[in-house]
PDB file of C-alpha atoms in Angstrom:
ATOM      1  CA  MET A   1      13.490 -40.492 -14.392  1.00  0.00           C
ATOM      2  CA  LEU A   2      13.322 -38.452 -11.193  1.00  0.00           C
ATOM      3  CA  GLU A   3      17.058 -37.889 -11.393  1.00  0.00           C
ATOM      4  CA  GLN A   4      16.701 -36.740 -15.007  1.00  0.00           C
ATOM      5  CA  GLN A   5      13.934 -34.342 -14.009  1.00  0.00           C
ATOM      6  CA  LYS A   6      16.127 -32.856 -11.280  1.00  0.00           C
ATOM      7  CA  ILE A   7      18.934 -32.268 -13.789  1.00  0.00           C
ATOM      8  CA  GLU A   8      16.506 -30.542 -16.173  1.00  0.00           C
ATOM      9  CA  GLU A   9      15.233 -28.323 -13.397  1.00  0.00           C
ATOM     10  CA  GLN A  10      18.753 -27.477 -12.304  1.00  0.00           C
ATOM     11  CA  MET A  11      19.857 -26.543 -15.817  1.00  0.00           C
ATOM     12  CA  LEU A  12      16.803 -24.375 -16.446  1.00  0.00           C
ATOM     13  CA  SER A  13      17.129 -22.773 -13.015  1.00  0.00           C
ATOM     14  CA  GLN A  14      20.774 -21.883 -13.675  1.00  0.00           C
ATOM     15  CA  VAL A  15      19.857 -20.283 -17.002  1.00  0.00           C
ATOM     16  CA  ALA A  16      17.099 -18.288 -15.293  1.00  0.00           C
ATOM     17  CA  GLU A  17      19.500 -17.140 -12.558  1.00  0.00           C
ATOM     18  CA  LYS A  18      22.028 -15.951 -15.136  1.00  0.00           C
ATOM     19  CA  THR A  19      19.380 -14.173 -17.199  1.00  0.00           C
ATOM     20  CA  LEU A  20      17.896 -12.372 -14.203  1.00  0.00           C
ATOM     21  CA  SER A  21      21.338 -11.378 -12.908  1.00  0.00           C
ATOM     22  CA  GLN A  22      22.273  -9.892 -16.277  1.00  0.00           C
ATOM     23  CA  GLN A  23      19.065  -7.854 -16.461  1.00  0.00           C
ATOM     24  CA  MET A  24      19.557  -6.273 -13.031  1.00  0.00           C
ATOM     25  CA  ASP A  25      21.754  -3.297 -12.236  1.00  0.00           C
ATOM     26  CA  SER A  26      23.446  -5.396  -9.555  1.00  0.00           C
ATOM     27  CA  VAL A  27      22.688  -8.317  -7.256  1.00  0.00           C
ATOM     28  CA  ASP A  28      24.390  -9.729  -4.164  1.00  0.00           C
ATOM     29  CA  LYS A  29      22.796 -13.168  -4.420  1.00  0.00           C
ATOM     30  CA  ILE A  30      20.001 -14.794  -6.377  1.00  0.00           C
ATOM     31  CA  GLU A  31      18.710 -18.368  -6.545  1.00  0.00           C
ATOM     32  CA  VAL A  32      16.003 -19.618  -8.907  1.00  0.00           C
ATOM     33  CA  ASP A  33      14.177 -22.939  -8.668  1.00  0.00           C
ATOM     34  CA  VAL A  34      12.035 -23.871 -11.671  1.00  0.00           C
ATOM     35  CA  GLN A  35       9.626 -26.743 -10.981  1.00  0.00           C
ATOM     36  CA  THR A  36       9.001 -28.537 -14.289  1.00  0.00           C
ATOM     37  CA  ASP A  37       9.866 -31.577 -16.409  1.00  0.00           C
ATOM     38  CA  LEU A  38      11.114 -32.235 -19.940  1.00  0.00           C
ATOM     39  CA  LEU A  39       7.668 -32.378 -21.584  1.00  0.00           C
ATOM     40  CA  LYS A  40       6.538 -29.174 -19.887  1.00  0.00           C
ATOM     41  CA  ILE A  41       9.804 -27.427 -20.831  1.00  0.00           C
ATOM     42  CA  ILE A  42       9.109 -28.197 -24.502  1.00  0.00           C
ATOM     43  CA  GLN A  43       5.593 -26.801 -24.087  1.00  0.00           C
ATOM     44  CA  GLY A  44       6.882 -23.726 -22.275  1.00  0.00           C
ATOM     45  CA  GLU A  45       5.261 -24.671 -18.984  1.00  0.00           C
ATOM     46  CA  ALA A  46       6.313 -25.038 -15.369  1.00  0.00           C
ATOM     47  CA  ASP A  47       4.470 -26.022 -12.208  1.00  0.00           C
ATOM     48  CA  GLY A  48       5.975 -23.036 -10.463  1.00  0.00           C
ATOM     49  CA  VAL A  49       9.030 -20.838 -10.054  1.00  0.00           C
ATOM     50  CA  SER A  50      10.746 -19.825  -6.810  1.00  0.00           C
ATOM     51  CA  VAL A  51      13.144 -16.905  -6.522  1.00  0.00           C
ATOM     52  CA  ALA A  52      15.217 -15.958  -3.474  1.00  0.00           C
ATOM     53  CA  GLY A  53      17.554 -12.995  -3.572  1.00  0.00           C
ATOM     54  CA  ARG A  54      19.457 -10.403  -1.573  1.00  0.00           C
ATOM     55  CA  GLY A  55      20.614  -6.950  -2.571  1.00  0.00           C
ATOM     56  CA  LEU A  56      18.649  -6.819  -5.835  1.00  0.00           C
ATOM     57  CA  VAL A  57      18.924  -3.517  -7.711  1.00  0.00           C
ATOM     58  CA  ILE A  58      16.565  -2.833 -10.623  1.00  0.00           C
ATOM     59  CA  LYS A  59      16.226   0.619 -12.206  1.00  0.00           C
ATOM     60  CA  ASN A  60      18.270   1.972  -9.262  1.00  0.00           C
ATOM     61  CA  ILE A  61      15.673   0.576  -6.828  1.00  0.00           C
ATOM     62  CA  ARG A  62      17.171  -1.739  -4.230  1.00  0.00           C
ATOM     63  CA  VAL A  63      15.437  -4.624  -2.453  1.00  0.00           C
ATOM     64  CA  GLN A  64      17.206  -5.957   0.632  1.00  0.00           C
ATOM     65  CA  GLU A  65      15.573  -9.413   0.518  1.00  0.00           C
ATOM     66  CA  LEU A  66      13.098 -11.139  -1.781  1.00  0.00           C
ATOM     67  CA  VAL A  67      11.424 -14.552  -1.563  1.00  0.00           C
ATOM     68  CA  LEU A  68       8.959 -15.183  -4.394  1.00  0.00           C
ATOM     69  CA  GLN A  69       6.808 -18.149  -5.440  1.00  0.00           C
ATOM     70  CA  THR A  70       4.567 -18.403  -8.505  1.00  0.00           C
ATOM     71  CA  ASP A  71       1.889 -20.888  -9.395  1.00  0.00           C
ATOM     72  CA  GLY A  72       1.856 -22.586 -12.817  1.00  0.00           C
ATOM     73  CA  VAL A  73       3.680 -20.665 -15.541  1.00  0.00           C
ATOM     74  CA  SER A  74       3.020 -20.886 -19.275  1.00  0.00           C
ATOM     75  CA  VAL A  75       5.256 -18.970 -21.682  1.00  0.00           C
ATOM     76  CA  ASN A  76       5.651 -18.723 -25.432  1.00  0.00           C
ATOM     77  CA  PRO A  77       8.669 -20.971 -26.147  1.00  0.00           C
ATOM     78  CA  LEU A  78       9.528 -19.033 -29.328  1.00  0.00           C
ATOM     79  CA  SER A  79       9.737 -15.763 -27.404  1.00  0.00           C
ATOM     80  CA  VAL A  80      12.428 -17.259 -25.163  1.00  0.00           C
ATOM     81  CA  LEU A  81      14.586 -18.082 -28.201  1.00  0.00           C
ATOM     82  CA  PHE A  82      14.581 -14.395 -29.132  1.00  0.00           C
ATOM     83  CA  GLY A  83      15.628 -13.237 -25.684  1.00  0.00           C
ATOM     84  CA  GLN A  84      12.175 -12.296 -24.422  1.00  0.00           C
ATOM     85  CA  VAL A  85       9.632 -14.046 -22.226  1.00  0.00           C
ATOM     86  CA  GLU A  86       5.954 -13.675 -23.109  1.00  0.00           C
ATOM     87  CA  LEU A  87       3.335 -15.183 -20.813  1.00  0.00           C
ATOM     88  CA  ASN A  88       0.608 -17.247 -22.432  1.00  0.00           C
ATOM     89  CA  LYS A  89      -1.577 -16.742 -19.371  1.00  0.00           C
ATOM     90  CA  PRO A  90      -1.461 -14.589 -16.221  1.00  0.00           C
ATOM     91  CA  VAL A  91       0.527 -15.791 -13.223  1.00  0.00           C
ATOM     92  CA  ASN A  92      -0.355 -15.578  -9.530  1.00  0.00           C
ATOM     93  CA  THR A  93       2.613 -14.763  -7.323  1.00  0.00           C
ATOM     94  CA  THR A  94       3.276 -14.452  -3.602  1.00  0.00           C
ATOM     95  CA  ALA A  95       6.319 -12.508  -2.438  1.00  0.00           C
ATOM     96  CA  ARG A  96       7.951 -11.647   0.854  1.00  0.00           C
ATOM     97  CA  VAL A  97       9.996  -8.478   0.548  1.00  0.00           C
ATOM     98  CA  VAL A  98      12.314  -6.653   2.939  1.00  0.00           C
ATOM     99  CA  LEU A  99      13.097  -2.990   2.263  1.00  0.00           C
ATOM    100  CA  THR A 100      15.351  -0.781   4.324  1.00  0.00           C
ATOM    101  CA  GLU A 101      14.445   2.800   5.182  1.00  0.00           C
ATOM    102  CA  VAL A 102      17.446   4.060   3.198  1.00  0.00           C
ATOM    103  CA  ASP A 103      16.533   1.994   0.131  1.00  0.00           C
ATOM    104  CA  ILE A 104      12.884   3.128   0.241  1.00  0.00           C
ATOM    105  CA  ASN A 105      13.845   6.802   0.342  1.00  0.00           C
ATOM    106  CA  ASN A 106      16.451   6.386  -2.388  1.00  0.00           C
ATOM    107  CA  ALA A 107      13.790   4.707  -4.536  1.00  0.00           C
ATOM    108  CA  LEU A 108      11.336   7.568  -3.907  1.00  0.00           C
ATOM    109  CA  LYS A 109      13.982   9.979  -5.245  1.00  0.00           C
ATOM    110  CA  SER A 110      14.741   7.886  -8.315  1.00  0.00           C
ATOM    111  CA  ASN A 111      13.772   9.145 -11.768  1.00  0.00           C
ATOM    112  CA  TYR A 112      11.777   5.979 -12.398  1.00  0.00           C
ATOM    113  CA  ILE A 113       9.531   6.308  -9.327  1.00  0.00           C
ATOM    114  CA  ARG A 114       9.137  10.052  -9.835  1.00  0.00           C
ATOM    115  CA  SER A 115       8.020   9.392 -13.414  1.00  0.00           C
ATOM    116  CA  GLN A 116       5.330   7.021 -12.068  1.00  0.00           C
ATOM    117  CA  MET A 117       3.875   9.578  -9.641  1.00  0.00           C
ATOM    118  CA  GLN A 118       0.441  10.694 -10.779  1.00  0.00           C
ATOM    119  CA  ASP A 119      -1.431  13.900 -10.163  1.00  0.00           C
ATOM    120  CA  PHE A 120      -4.451  13.653  -7.876  1.00  0.00           C
ATOM    121  CA  TYR A 121      -7.697  15.574  -8.102  1.00  0.00           C
ATOM    122  CA  LEU A 122      -9.901  16.764  -5.257  1.00  0.00           C
ATOM    123  CA  ASN A 123     -13.520  17.846  -5.523  1.00  0.00           C
ATOM    124  CA  VAL A 124     -13.711  20.794  -3.131  1.00  0.00           C
ATOM    125  CA  ASP A 125     -17.064  22.618  -3.029  1.00  0.00           C
ATOM    126  CA  ASP A 126     -17.791  21.590  -6.640  1.00  0.00           C
ATOM    127  CA  ARG A 127     -14.417  22.776  -7.956  1.00  0.00           C
ATOM    128  CA  ILE A 128     -11.464  20.610  -8.939  1.00  0.00           C
ATOM    129  CA  VAL A 129      -8.196  21.091  -7.046  1.00  0.00           C
ATOM    130  CA  THR A 130      -5.080  19.436  -8.504  1.00  0.00           C
ATOM    131  CA  LEU A 131      -2.358  17.925  -6.313  1.00  0.00           C
ATOM    132  CA  LYS A 132       1.097  17.349  -7.814  1.00  0.00           C
ATOM    133  CA  PRO A 133       3.370  15.197  -5.591  1.00  0.00           C
ATOM    134  CA  GLN A 134       6.900  16.617  -5.361  1.00  0.00           C
ATOM    135  CA  GLU A 135       8.752  14.861  -2.549  1.00  0.00           C
ATOM    136  CA  ILE A 136       8.076  12.188   0.037  1.00  0.00           C
ATOM    137  CA  GLN A 137      10.255  10.670   2.733  1.00  0.00           C
ATOM    138  CA  ILE A 138       9.495   7.715   4.979  1.00  0.00           C
ATOM    139  CA  TYR A 139      10.777   7.094   8.514  1.00  0.00           C
ATOM    140  CA  LEU A 140      10.721   3.729  10.285  1.00  0.00           C
ATOM    141  CA  PRO A 141      11.604   4.586  13.895  1.00  0.00           C
ATOM    142  CA  GLY A 142      10.956   1.105  15.296  1.00  0.00           C
ATOM    143  CA  SER A 143       7.736   1.985  17.123  1.00  0.00           C
ATOM    144  CA  GLY A 144       5.605  -0.191  14.842  1.00  0.00           C
ATOM    145  CA  LYS A 145       4.450   2.969  13.044  1.00  0.00           C
ATOM    146  CA  MET A 146       5.403   4.606   9.771  1.00  0.00           C
ATOM    147  CA  THR A 147       5.844   8.361   9.474  1.00  0.00           C
ATOM    148  CA  PHE A 148       5.912  10.404   6.289  1.00  0.00           C
ATOM    149  CA  ASN A 149       7.091  13.870   5.365  1.00  0.00           C
ATOM    150  CA  GLY A 150       5.976  15.135   1.994  1.00  0.00           C
ATOM    151  CA  LYS A 151       5.691  18.138  -0.299  1.00  0.00           C
ATOM    152  CA  ILE A 152       2.971  18.719  -2.889  1.00  0.00           C
ATOM    153  CA  LEU A 153       1.916  21.521  -5.222  1.00  0.00           C
ATOM    154  CA  VAL A 154      -1.728  22.543  -4.897  1.00  0.00           C
ATOM    155  CA  GLN A 155      -3.322  24.136  -7.953  1.00  0.00           C
ATOM    156  CA  ASP A 156      -6.590  25.906  -7.145  1.00  0.00           C
ATOM    157  CA  ARG A 157      -8.403  28.734  -8.944  1.00  0.00           C
ATOM    158  CA  GLY A 158      -5.421  29.515 -11.139  1.00  0.00           C
ATOM    159  CA  LYS A 159      -2.967  29.693  -8.250  1.00  0.00           C
ATOM    160  CA  THR A 160      -0.239  27.224  -7.253  1.00  0.00           C
ATOM    161  CA  GLN A 161       0.889  26.756  -3.647  1.00  0.00           C
ATOM    162  CA  SER A 162       3.559  24.549  -2.145  1.00  0.00           C
ATOM    163  CA  VAL A 163       2.340  22.533   0.844  1.00  0.00           C
ATOM    164  CA  CYS A 164       4.413  20.345   3.166  1.00  0.00           C
ATOM    165  CA  PHE A 165       2.790  17.722   5.363  1.00  0.00           C
ATOM    166  CA  ALA A 166       3.626  15.124   8.002  1.00  0.00           C
ATOM    167  CA  ALA A 167       1.651  11.960   8.633  1.00  0.00           C
ATOM    168  CA  MET A 168       1.761   8.848  10.821  1.00  0.00           C
ATOM    169  CA  VAL A 169       0.132   5.532   9.903  1.00  0.00           C
ATOM    170  CA  SER A 170      -0.329   2.093  11.404  1.00  0.00           C
ATOM    171  CA  PRO A 171       0.715  -0.635   8.956  1.00  0.00           C
ATOM    172  CA  ARG A 172      -1.594  -3.150   7.322  1.00  0.00           C
ATOM    173  CA  THR A 173      -2.043  -6.501   9.056  1.00  0.00           C
ATOM    174  CA  GLN A 174      -4.013  -9.637   8.187  1.00  0.00           C
ATOM    175  CA  ASP A 175      -6.912  -8.229  10.247  1.00  0.00           C
ATOM    176  CA  LYS A 176      -6.956  -4.486   9.507  1.00  0.00           C
ATOM    177  CA  PRO A 177      -6.049  -2.032   6.739  1.00  0.00           C
ATOM    178  CA  VAL A 178      -3.512   0.763   6.917  1.00  0.00           C
ATOM    179  CA  MET A 179      -4.818   3.390   9.345  1.00  0.00           C
ATOM    180  CA  LEU A 180      -4.044   7.117   9.243  1.00  0.00           C
ATOM    181  CA  GLU A 181      -3.350   8.173  12.838  1.00  0.00           C
ATOM    182  CA  ASN A 182      -2.082  11.718  12.380  1.00  0.00           C
ATOM    183  CA  PHE A 183      -1.904  14.285   9.572  1.00  0.00           C
ATOM    184  CA  ASN A 184      -0.604  17.858   9.709  1.00  0.00           C
ATOM    185  CA  CYS A 185       0.216  20.499   7.136  1.00  0.00           C
ATOM    186  CA  THR A 186       3.560  21.813   8.352  1.00  0.00           C
ATOM    187  CA  GLU A 187       4.036  24.526   5.708  1.00  0.00           C
ATOM    188  CA  GLY A 188       1.750  26.254   3.237  1.00  0.00           C
ATOM    189  CA  GLU A 189       0.705  29.688   4.341  1.00  0.00           C
ATOM    190  CA  GLY A 190      -2.857  30.538   3.444  1.00  0.00           C
ATOM    191  CA  ILE A 191      -3.919  27.046   2.404  1.00  0.00           C
ATOM    192  CA  ALA A 192      -7.707  26.839   2.696  1.00  0.00           C
ATOM    193  CA  LEU A 193      -9.141  24.605   5.421  1.00  0.00           C
ATOM    194  CA  ASP A 194     -11.504  22.883   2.976  1.00  0.00           C
ATOM    195  CA  ILE A 195      -8.501  21.834   0.876  1.00  0.00           C
ATOM    196  CA  VAL A 196      -6.710  20.469   3.953  1.00  0.00           C
ATOM    197  CA  VAL A 197      -9.798  18.427   4.894  1.00  0.00           C
ATOM    198  CA  ALA A 198     -10.138  17.117   1.327  1.00  0.00           C
ATOM    199  CA  LEU A 199      -6.419  16.268   1.267  1.00  0.00           C
ATOM    200  CA  MET A 200      -6.767  14.232   4.469  1.00  0.00           C
ATOM    201  CA  GLU A 201      -9.695  12.331   2.965  1.00  0.00           C
ATOM    202  CA  LYS A 202      -7.689  11.630  -0.189  1.00  0.00           C
ATOM    203  CA  VAL A 203      -4.800  10.250   1.879  1.00  0.00           C
ATOM    204  CA  LYS A 204      -7.222   7.997   3.788  1.00  0.00           C
ATOM    205  CA  GLU A 205      -8.730   6.845   0.494  1.00  0.00           C
ATOM    206  CA  LEU A 206      -5.328   5.951  -0.971  1.00  0.00           C
ATOM    207  CA  LEU A 207      -4.277   4.086   2.166  1.00  0.00           C
ATOM    208  CA  ALA A 208      -7.502   2.060   2.125  1.00  0.00           C
ATOM    209  CA  LEU A 209      -7.086   0.826  -1.452  1.00  0.00           C
ATOM    210  CA  PRO A 210      -7.273  -3.004  -1.464  1.00  0.00           C
ATOM    211  CA  TYR A 211      -4.817  -3.222  -4.358  1.00  0.00           C
ATOM    212  CA  PHE A 212      -2.946  -1.067  -6.844  1.00  0.00           C
ATOM    213  CA  VAL A 213      -1.854  -1.460 -10.452  1.00  0.00           C
ATOM    214  CA  PHE A 214       1.798  -1.213 -11.453  1.00  0.00           C
ATOM    215  CA  GLU A 215       2.618  -1.625 -15.148  1.00  0.00           C
ATOM    216  CA  ASP A 216       1.044  -5.012 -16.064  1.00  0.00           C
ATOM    217  CA  MET A 217       0.690  -6.238 -12.474  1.00  0.00           C
ATOM    218  CA  VAL A 218      -2.090  -5.998  -9.908  1.00  0.00           C
ATOM    219  CA  LEU A 219      -0.486  -5.889  -6.457  1.00  0.00           C
ATOM    220  CA  ARG A 220      -2.097  -6.426  -3.066  1.00  0.00           C
ATOM    221  CA  VAL A 221      -0.197  -5.905   0.163  1.00  0.00           C
ATOM    222  CA  LYS A 222      -1.536  -8.470   2.628  1.00  0.00           C
ATOM    223  CA  GLU A 223       0.668  -7.639   5.574  1.00  0.00           C
ATOM    224  CA  MET A 224       3.249  -5.079   6.657  1.00  0.00           C
ATOM    225  CA  LYS A 225       5.682  -5.461   9.538  1.00  0.00           C
ATOM    226  CA  VAL A 226       7.481  -2.301  10.544  1.00  0.00           C
ATOM    227  CA  GLN A 227      10.801  -2.688  12.319  1.00  0.00           C
ATOM    228  CA  LYS A 228      13.480  -0.152  13.088  1.00  0.00           C
ATOM    229  CA  GLU A 229      14.784   1.077   9.721  1.00  0.00           C
ATOM    230  CA  SER A 230      13.210  -1.808   7.761  1.00  0.00           C
ATOM    231  CA  LEU A 231       9.839  -2.815   6.342  1.00  0.00           C
ATOM    232  CA  ARG A 232       8.691  -6.403   5.697  1.00  0.00           C
ATOM    233  CA  LEU A 233       5.884  -6.928   3.197  1.00  0.00           C
ATOM    234  CA  LEU A 234       3.752  -9.898   2.220  1.00  0.00           C
ATOM    235  CA  ILE A 235       2.510  -9.229  -1.321  1.00  0.00           C
ATOM    236  CA  GLU A 236       0.187 -11.033  -3.695  1.00  0.00           C
ATOM    237  CA  ALA A 237       0.544 -10.209  -7.387  1.00  0.00           C
ATOM    238  CA  TYR A 238      -1.495 -11.023 -10.485  1.00  0.00           C
ATOM    239  CA  VAL A 239       0.901 -10.681 -13.415  1.00  0.00           C
ATOM    240  CA  LYS A 240      -0.569 -10.379 -16.934  1.00  0.00           C
ATOM    241  CA  HIS A 241       2.715  -9.634 -18.679  1.00  0.00           C
ATOM    242  CA  LEU A 242       6.279  -9.684 -17.439  1.00  0.00           C
ATOM    243  CA  PRO A 243       7.456  -6.083 -17.014  1.00  0.00           C
ATOM    244  CA  SER A 244      10.688  -4.992 -18.602  1.00  0.00           C
ATOM    245  CA  VAL A 245      13.536  -4.630 -16.082  1.00  0.00           C
ATOM    246  CA  GLN A 246      15.810  -2.791 -18.508  1.00  0.00           C
TER     247      GLN A 246
END
């Protein structure tokens, strides 16, 4: 029986590998391990799913390395027959991800990420100032720090100004959150000091968020390790619905 279970897992894992590979723009290597048995397969259930991959490209966003493990998975078996996978219940996932500096900056320039960027609003002396992100670039110099260069549009009292900034942060660890160490407005002639102060506070607020929502997932970065030209992340995710990768 154990041998039969291993064969079932292998067959289902191979199907999952093929399906994932076909849905990605490109992939260097991907391995899927579905932990289940025949009865659970019929019911659309699995004890867990492991995914390990290299060079995964989805929506023109590249991930250098990915190691992912879910807890129990329950899907609608009928949805699989029609080429879709619908979760019957949310899934908890842990992932270790490696991103290169080049891949991060290419992703930040992609149409998909730019479409996800939201405007931010500052309350400055009882008036609302709107910030529209335009560009951002990340540098990983190998000092254990992350530096950012960015450009935003500031809309205040009917006027729009372009402001460039530079920032340095210490990455999140198991013991402390992301810390803003330095922040400077490098361009933006005539930008009011109260707006600069409010902008700094907004950046600190965003960095201190314990989690963030992306499509139908709640993501929490538990740990960040910054190396020269690469970033290693330990992420916990609560997935309500599987996002579309097409």
